[in-house]
CSV table of C-alpha atoms and ligand atoms in Angstrom, one decimal:
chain,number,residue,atom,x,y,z
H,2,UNK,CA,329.5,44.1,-86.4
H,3,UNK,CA,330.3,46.7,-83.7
H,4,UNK,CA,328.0,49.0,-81.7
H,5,UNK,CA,328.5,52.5,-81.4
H,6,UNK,CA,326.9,55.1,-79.5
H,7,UNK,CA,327.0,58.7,-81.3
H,8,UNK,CA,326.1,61.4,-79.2
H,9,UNK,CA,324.7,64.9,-81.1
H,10,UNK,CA,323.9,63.0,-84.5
H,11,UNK,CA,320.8,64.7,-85.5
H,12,UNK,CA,323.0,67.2,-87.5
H,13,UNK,CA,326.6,68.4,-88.2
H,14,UNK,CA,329.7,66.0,-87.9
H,15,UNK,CA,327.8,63.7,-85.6
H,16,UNK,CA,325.0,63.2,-88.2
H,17,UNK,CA,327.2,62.4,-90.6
H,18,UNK,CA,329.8,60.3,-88.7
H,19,UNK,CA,326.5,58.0,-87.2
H,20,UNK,CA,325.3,57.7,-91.0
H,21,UNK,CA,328.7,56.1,-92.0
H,22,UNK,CA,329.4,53.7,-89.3
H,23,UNK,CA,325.8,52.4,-89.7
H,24,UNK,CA,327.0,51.3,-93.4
H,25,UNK,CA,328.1,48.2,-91.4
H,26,UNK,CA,328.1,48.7,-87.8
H,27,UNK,CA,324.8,48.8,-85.5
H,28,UNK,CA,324.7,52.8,-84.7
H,29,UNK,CA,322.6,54.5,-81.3
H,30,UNK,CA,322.3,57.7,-83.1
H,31,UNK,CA,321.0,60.1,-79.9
H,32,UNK,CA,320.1,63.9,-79.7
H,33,UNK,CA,317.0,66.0,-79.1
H,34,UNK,CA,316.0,66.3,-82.7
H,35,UNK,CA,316.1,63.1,-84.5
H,36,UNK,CA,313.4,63.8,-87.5
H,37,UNK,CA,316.4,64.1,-90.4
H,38,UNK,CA,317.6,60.2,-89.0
H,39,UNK,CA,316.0,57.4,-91.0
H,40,UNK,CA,315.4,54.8,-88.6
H,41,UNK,CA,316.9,51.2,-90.2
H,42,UNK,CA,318.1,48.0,-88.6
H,43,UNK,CA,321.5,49.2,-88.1
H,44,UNK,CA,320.8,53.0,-87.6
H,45,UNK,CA,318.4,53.3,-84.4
H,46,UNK,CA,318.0,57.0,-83.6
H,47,UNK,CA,317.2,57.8,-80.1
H,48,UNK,CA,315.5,61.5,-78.8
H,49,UNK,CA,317.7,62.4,-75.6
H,50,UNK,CA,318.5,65.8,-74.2
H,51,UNK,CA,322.1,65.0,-72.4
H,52,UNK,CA,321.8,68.0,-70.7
H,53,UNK,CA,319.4,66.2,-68.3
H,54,UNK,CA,320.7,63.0,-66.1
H,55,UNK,CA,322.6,60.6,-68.4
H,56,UNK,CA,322.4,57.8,-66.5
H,57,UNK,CA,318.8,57.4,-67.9
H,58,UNK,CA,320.2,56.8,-71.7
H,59,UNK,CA,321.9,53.6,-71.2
H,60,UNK,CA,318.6,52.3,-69.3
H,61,UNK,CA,316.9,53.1,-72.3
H,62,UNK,CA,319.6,51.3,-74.7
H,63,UNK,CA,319.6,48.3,-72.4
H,64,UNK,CA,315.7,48.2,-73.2
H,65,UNK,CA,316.5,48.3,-76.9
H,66,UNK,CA,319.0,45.0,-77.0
H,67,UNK,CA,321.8,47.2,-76.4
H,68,UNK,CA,324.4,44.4,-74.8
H,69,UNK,CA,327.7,45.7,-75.1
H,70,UNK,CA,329.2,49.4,-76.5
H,71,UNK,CA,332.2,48.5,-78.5
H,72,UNK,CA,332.5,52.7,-79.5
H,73,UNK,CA,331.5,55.6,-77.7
H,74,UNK,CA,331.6,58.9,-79.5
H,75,UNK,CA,331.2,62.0,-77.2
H,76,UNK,CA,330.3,64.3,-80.3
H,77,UNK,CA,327.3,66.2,-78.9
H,78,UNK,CA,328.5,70.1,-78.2
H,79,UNK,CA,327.0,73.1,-77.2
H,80,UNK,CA,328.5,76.6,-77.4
H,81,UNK,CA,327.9,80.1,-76.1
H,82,UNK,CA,329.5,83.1,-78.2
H,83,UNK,CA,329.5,86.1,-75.6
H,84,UNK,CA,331.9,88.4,-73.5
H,85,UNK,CA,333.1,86.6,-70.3
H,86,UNK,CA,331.4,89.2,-67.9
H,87,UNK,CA,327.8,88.9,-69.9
H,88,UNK,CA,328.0,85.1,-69.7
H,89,UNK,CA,324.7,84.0,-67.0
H,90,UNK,CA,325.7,81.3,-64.1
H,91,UNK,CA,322.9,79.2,-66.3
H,92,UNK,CA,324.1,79.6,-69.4
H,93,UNK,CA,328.0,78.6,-68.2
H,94,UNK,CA,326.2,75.5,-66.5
H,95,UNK,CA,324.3,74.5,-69.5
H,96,UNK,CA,327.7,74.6,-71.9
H,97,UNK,CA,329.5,72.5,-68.9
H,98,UNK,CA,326.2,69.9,-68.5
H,99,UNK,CA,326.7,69.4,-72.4
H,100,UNK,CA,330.2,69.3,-73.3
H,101,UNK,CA,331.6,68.0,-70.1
H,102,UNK,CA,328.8,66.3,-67.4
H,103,UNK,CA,327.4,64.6,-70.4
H,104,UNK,CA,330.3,62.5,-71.5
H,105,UNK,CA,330.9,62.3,-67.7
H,106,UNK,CA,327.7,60.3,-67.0
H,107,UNK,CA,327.6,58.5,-69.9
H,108,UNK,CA,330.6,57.1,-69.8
H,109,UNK,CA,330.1,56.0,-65.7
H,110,UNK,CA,326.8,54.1,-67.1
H,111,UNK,CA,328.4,52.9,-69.9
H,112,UNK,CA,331.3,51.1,-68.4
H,113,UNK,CA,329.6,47.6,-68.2
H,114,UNK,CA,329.2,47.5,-71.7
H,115,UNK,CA,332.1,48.7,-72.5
H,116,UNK,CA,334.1,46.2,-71.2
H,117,UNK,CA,331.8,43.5,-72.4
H,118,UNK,CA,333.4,44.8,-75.8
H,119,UNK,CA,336.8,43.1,-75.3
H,120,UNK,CA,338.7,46.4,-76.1
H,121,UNK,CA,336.2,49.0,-76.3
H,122,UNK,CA,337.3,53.0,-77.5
H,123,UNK,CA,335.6,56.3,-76.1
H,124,UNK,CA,336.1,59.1,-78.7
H,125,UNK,CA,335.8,62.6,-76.9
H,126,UNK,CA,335.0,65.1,-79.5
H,127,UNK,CA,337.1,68.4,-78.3
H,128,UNK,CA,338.1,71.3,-79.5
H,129,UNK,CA,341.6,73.2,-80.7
H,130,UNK,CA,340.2,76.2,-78.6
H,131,UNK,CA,340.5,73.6,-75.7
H,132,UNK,CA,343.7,72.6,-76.4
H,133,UNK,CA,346.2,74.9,-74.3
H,134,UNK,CA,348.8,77.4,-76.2
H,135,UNK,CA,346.7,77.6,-79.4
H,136,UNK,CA,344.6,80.9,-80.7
H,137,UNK,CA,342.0,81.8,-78.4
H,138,UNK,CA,338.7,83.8,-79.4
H,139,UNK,CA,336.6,86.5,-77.5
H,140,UNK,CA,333.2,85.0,-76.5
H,141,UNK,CA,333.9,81.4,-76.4
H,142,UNK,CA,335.2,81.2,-72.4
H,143,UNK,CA,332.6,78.8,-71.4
H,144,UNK,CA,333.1,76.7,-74.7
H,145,UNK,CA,336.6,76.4,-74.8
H,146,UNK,CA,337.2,75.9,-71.2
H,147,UNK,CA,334.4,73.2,-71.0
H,148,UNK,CA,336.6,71.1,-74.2
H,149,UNK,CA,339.8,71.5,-72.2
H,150,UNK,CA,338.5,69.4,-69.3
H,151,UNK,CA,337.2,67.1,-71.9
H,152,UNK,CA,340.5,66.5,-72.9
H,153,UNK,CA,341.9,66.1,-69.9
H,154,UNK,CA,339.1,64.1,-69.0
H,155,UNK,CA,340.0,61.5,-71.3
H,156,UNK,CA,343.7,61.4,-70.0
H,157,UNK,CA,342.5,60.6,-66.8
H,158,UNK,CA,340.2,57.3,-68.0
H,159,UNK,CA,343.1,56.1,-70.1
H,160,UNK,CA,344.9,56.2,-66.8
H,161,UNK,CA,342.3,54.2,-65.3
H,162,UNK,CA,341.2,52.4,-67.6
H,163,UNK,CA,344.2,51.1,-69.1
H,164,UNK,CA,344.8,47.5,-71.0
H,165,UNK,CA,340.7,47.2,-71.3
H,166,UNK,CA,339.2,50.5,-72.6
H,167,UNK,CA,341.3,53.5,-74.5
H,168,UNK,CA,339.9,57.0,-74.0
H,169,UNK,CA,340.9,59.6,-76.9
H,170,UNK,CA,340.1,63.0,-77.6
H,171,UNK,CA,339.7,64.7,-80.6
H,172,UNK,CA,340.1,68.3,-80.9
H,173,UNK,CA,338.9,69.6,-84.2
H,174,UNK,CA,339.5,73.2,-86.1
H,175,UNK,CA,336.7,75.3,-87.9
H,176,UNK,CA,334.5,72.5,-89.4
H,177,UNK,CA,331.4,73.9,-91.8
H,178,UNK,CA,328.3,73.6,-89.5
H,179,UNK,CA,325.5,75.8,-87.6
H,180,UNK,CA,327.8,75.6,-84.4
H,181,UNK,CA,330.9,77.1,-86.5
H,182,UNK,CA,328.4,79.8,-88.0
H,183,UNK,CA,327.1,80.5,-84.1
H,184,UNK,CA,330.9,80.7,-83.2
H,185,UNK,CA,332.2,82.7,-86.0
H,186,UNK,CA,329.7,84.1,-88.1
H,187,UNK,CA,330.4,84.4,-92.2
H,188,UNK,CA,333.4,81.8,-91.7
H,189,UNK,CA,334.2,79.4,-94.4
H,190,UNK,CA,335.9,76.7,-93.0
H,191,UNK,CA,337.7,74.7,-95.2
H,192,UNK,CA,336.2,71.7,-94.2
H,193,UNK,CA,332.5,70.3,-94.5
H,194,UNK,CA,330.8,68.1,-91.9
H,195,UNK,CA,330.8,65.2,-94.0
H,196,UNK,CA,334.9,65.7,-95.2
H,197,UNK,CA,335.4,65.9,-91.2
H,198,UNK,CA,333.3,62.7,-90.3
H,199,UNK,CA,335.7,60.2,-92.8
H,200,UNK,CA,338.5,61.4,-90.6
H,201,UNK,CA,336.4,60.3,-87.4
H,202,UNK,CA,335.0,57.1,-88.8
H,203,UNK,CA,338.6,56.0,-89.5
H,204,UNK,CA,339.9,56.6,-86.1
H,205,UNK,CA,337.1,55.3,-83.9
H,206,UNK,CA,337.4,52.4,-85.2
H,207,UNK,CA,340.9,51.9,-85.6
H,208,UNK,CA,342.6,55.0,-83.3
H,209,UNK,CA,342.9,53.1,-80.8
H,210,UNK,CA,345.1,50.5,-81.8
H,211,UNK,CA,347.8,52.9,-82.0
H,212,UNK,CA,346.9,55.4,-79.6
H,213,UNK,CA,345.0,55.9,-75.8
H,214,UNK,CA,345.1,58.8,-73.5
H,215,UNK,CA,345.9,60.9,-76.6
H,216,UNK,CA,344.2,64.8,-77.8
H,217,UNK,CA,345.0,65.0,-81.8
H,218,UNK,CA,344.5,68.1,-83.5
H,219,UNK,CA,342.4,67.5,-86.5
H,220,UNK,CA,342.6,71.5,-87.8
H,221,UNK,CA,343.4,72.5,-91.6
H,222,UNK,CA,342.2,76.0,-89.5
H,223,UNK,CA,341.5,77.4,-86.5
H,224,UNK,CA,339.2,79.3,-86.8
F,304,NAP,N1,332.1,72.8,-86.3
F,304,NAP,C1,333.2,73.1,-85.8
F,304,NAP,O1,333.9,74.0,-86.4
F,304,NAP,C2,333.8,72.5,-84.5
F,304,NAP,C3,335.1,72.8,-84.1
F,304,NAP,C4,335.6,72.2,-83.0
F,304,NAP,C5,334.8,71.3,-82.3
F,304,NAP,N2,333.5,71.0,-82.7
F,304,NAP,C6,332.8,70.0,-82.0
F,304,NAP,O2,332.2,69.0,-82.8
F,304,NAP,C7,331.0,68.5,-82.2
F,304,NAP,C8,329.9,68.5,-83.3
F,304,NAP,O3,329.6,69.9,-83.5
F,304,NAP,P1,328.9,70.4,-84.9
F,304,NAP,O4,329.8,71.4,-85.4
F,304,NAP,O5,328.5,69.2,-85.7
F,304,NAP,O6,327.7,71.2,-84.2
F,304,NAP,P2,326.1,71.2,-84.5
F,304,NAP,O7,325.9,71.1,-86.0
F,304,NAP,O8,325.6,72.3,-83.8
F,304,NAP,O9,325.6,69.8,-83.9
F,304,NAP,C9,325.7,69.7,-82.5
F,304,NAP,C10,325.0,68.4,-82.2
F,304,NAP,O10,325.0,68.2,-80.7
F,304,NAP,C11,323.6,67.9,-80.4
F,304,NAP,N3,323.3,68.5,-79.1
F,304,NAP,C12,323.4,69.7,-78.6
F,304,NAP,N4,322.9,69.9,-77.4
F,304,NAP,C13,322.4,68.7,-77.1
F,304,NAP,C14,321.6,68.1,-76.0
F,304,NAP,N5,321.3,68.9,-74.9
F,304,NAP,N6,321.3,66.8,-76.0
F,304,NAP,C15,321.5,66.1,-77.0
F,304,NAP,N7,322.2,66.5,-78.1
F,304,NAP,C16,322.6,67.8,-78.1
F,304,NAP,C17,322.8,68.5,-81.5
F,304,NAP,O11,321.5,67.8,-81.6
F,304,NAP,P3,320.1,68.3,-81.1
F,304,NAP,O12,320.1,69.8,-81.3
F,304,NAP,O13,319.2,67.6,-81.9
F,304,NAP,O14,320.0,67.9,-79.7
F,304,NAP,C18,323.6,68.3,-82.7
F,304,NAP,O15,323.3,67.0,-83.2
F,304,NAP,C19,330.8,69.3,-81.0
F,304,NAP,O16,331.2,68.7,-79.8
F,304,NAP,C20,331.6,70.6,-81.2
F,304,NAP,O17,331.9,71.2,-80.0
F,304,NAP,C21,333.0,71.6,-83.8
């Protein structure tokens, strides 16, 4: 049995992808709001806003019997839809503390249980609007620009971490959720959280056989 972390899995993908890996895995299911996560003895939901210090998270794992992370999943996300020259210096530091400080600090703390794991795999959840050369979108500077140094985040830490921990991203397309609706309201996006989540399941555990250092489109659309 494997343990995963899921970040942002009181809703949307993350919710879903944390509900299927606890099918047989042992899941840390963490976000702010955890009341739609039925705690069980392989699903333990933990209330954690990663916009504050990180490093406190893994403390609080360790106090659970956490001993080693075998699968870290970066999925929580925040987003800001507004014109460049509106955006506050708090609101652009909230979308960065998020989507990039967040799976910063996590994975720092993390690291000693991730190499307890043997050959442990950090999925980055990105974005195609963080992927350079693709369609870009009024309103979503601080957004997409935070997922593009995610993914070159997790270039970097394959680098480094070569041979004991593999560090992928995953940039997805339009994906039906409230954060889709936020970014483009009235979209339908050919995909539902829970189509998106079989794709994620999948690859974290098995991705990394084939793959490190990697950012994969997964977009039937964008937006
Ligand atoms: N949907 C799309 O079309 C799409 C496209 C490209 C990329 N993505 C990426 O996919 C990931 C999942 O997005 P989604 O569409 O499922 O969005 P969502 O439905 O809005 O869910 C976002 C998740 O992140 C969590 N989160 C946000 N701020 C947090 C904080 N400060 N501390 C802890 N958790 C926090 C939320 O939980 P709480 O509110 O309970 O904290 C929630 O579980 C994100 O990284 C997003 O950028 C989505």
């Amino acid at each position: 049995m494997k343990t995963i972390i899921v970040t942002g899995a009181g809703k949307g993908i993350g919710k879903e992808v944390a509900l299927k890996l606890s099918e047989s895995n042992l899941v840390y299911a963490i976000s702010r709001d955890i009341s739609n996560l039925n705690p069980s003895e392989t699903l333990k939901p933990i209330r954690f806003d990663l916009s504050v210090d990180t490093h406190e998270l893994i403390e609080v794992l360790a106090g659970e019997g956490m001993e080693k992370i075998d699968i870290l999943i970066n999925n929580a996300g925040a987003l800001i839809n507004k014109p460049f020259d509106q955006i506050e210096r708090e609101e652009l530091t909230y979308i960065y503390k998020v989507n990039l400080f967040a799976p910063f600090s996590l994975t720092q703390s993390a690291l000693p249980y991730l190499k307890r794991s043997g050959h442990a795999h950090v999925v980055n959840i990105g974005s195609v609007g963080g992927v350079n050369g693709t369609s870009k979108f009024p309103g979503l500077s601080a957004y997409s620009s935070s997922k593009a140094a995610l993914s070159c985040l997790s270039e970097c830490l394959s680098e480094e971490y070569k041979g004991s921990i593999s560090f992928n991203c995953l940039a997805l397309g339009a994906v039906q959720t409230e954060m889709l609706e936020q970014a483009f309201p009235g979209y339908q996006a050919p995909i539902s959280a829970e189509g998106m989540a079989d794709y994620i399941v999948e690859f974290s555990l098995n991705g990394h056989k084939y793959m490190n250092g990697k950012t994969i489109m997964v977009s039937l659309s964008n937006p």
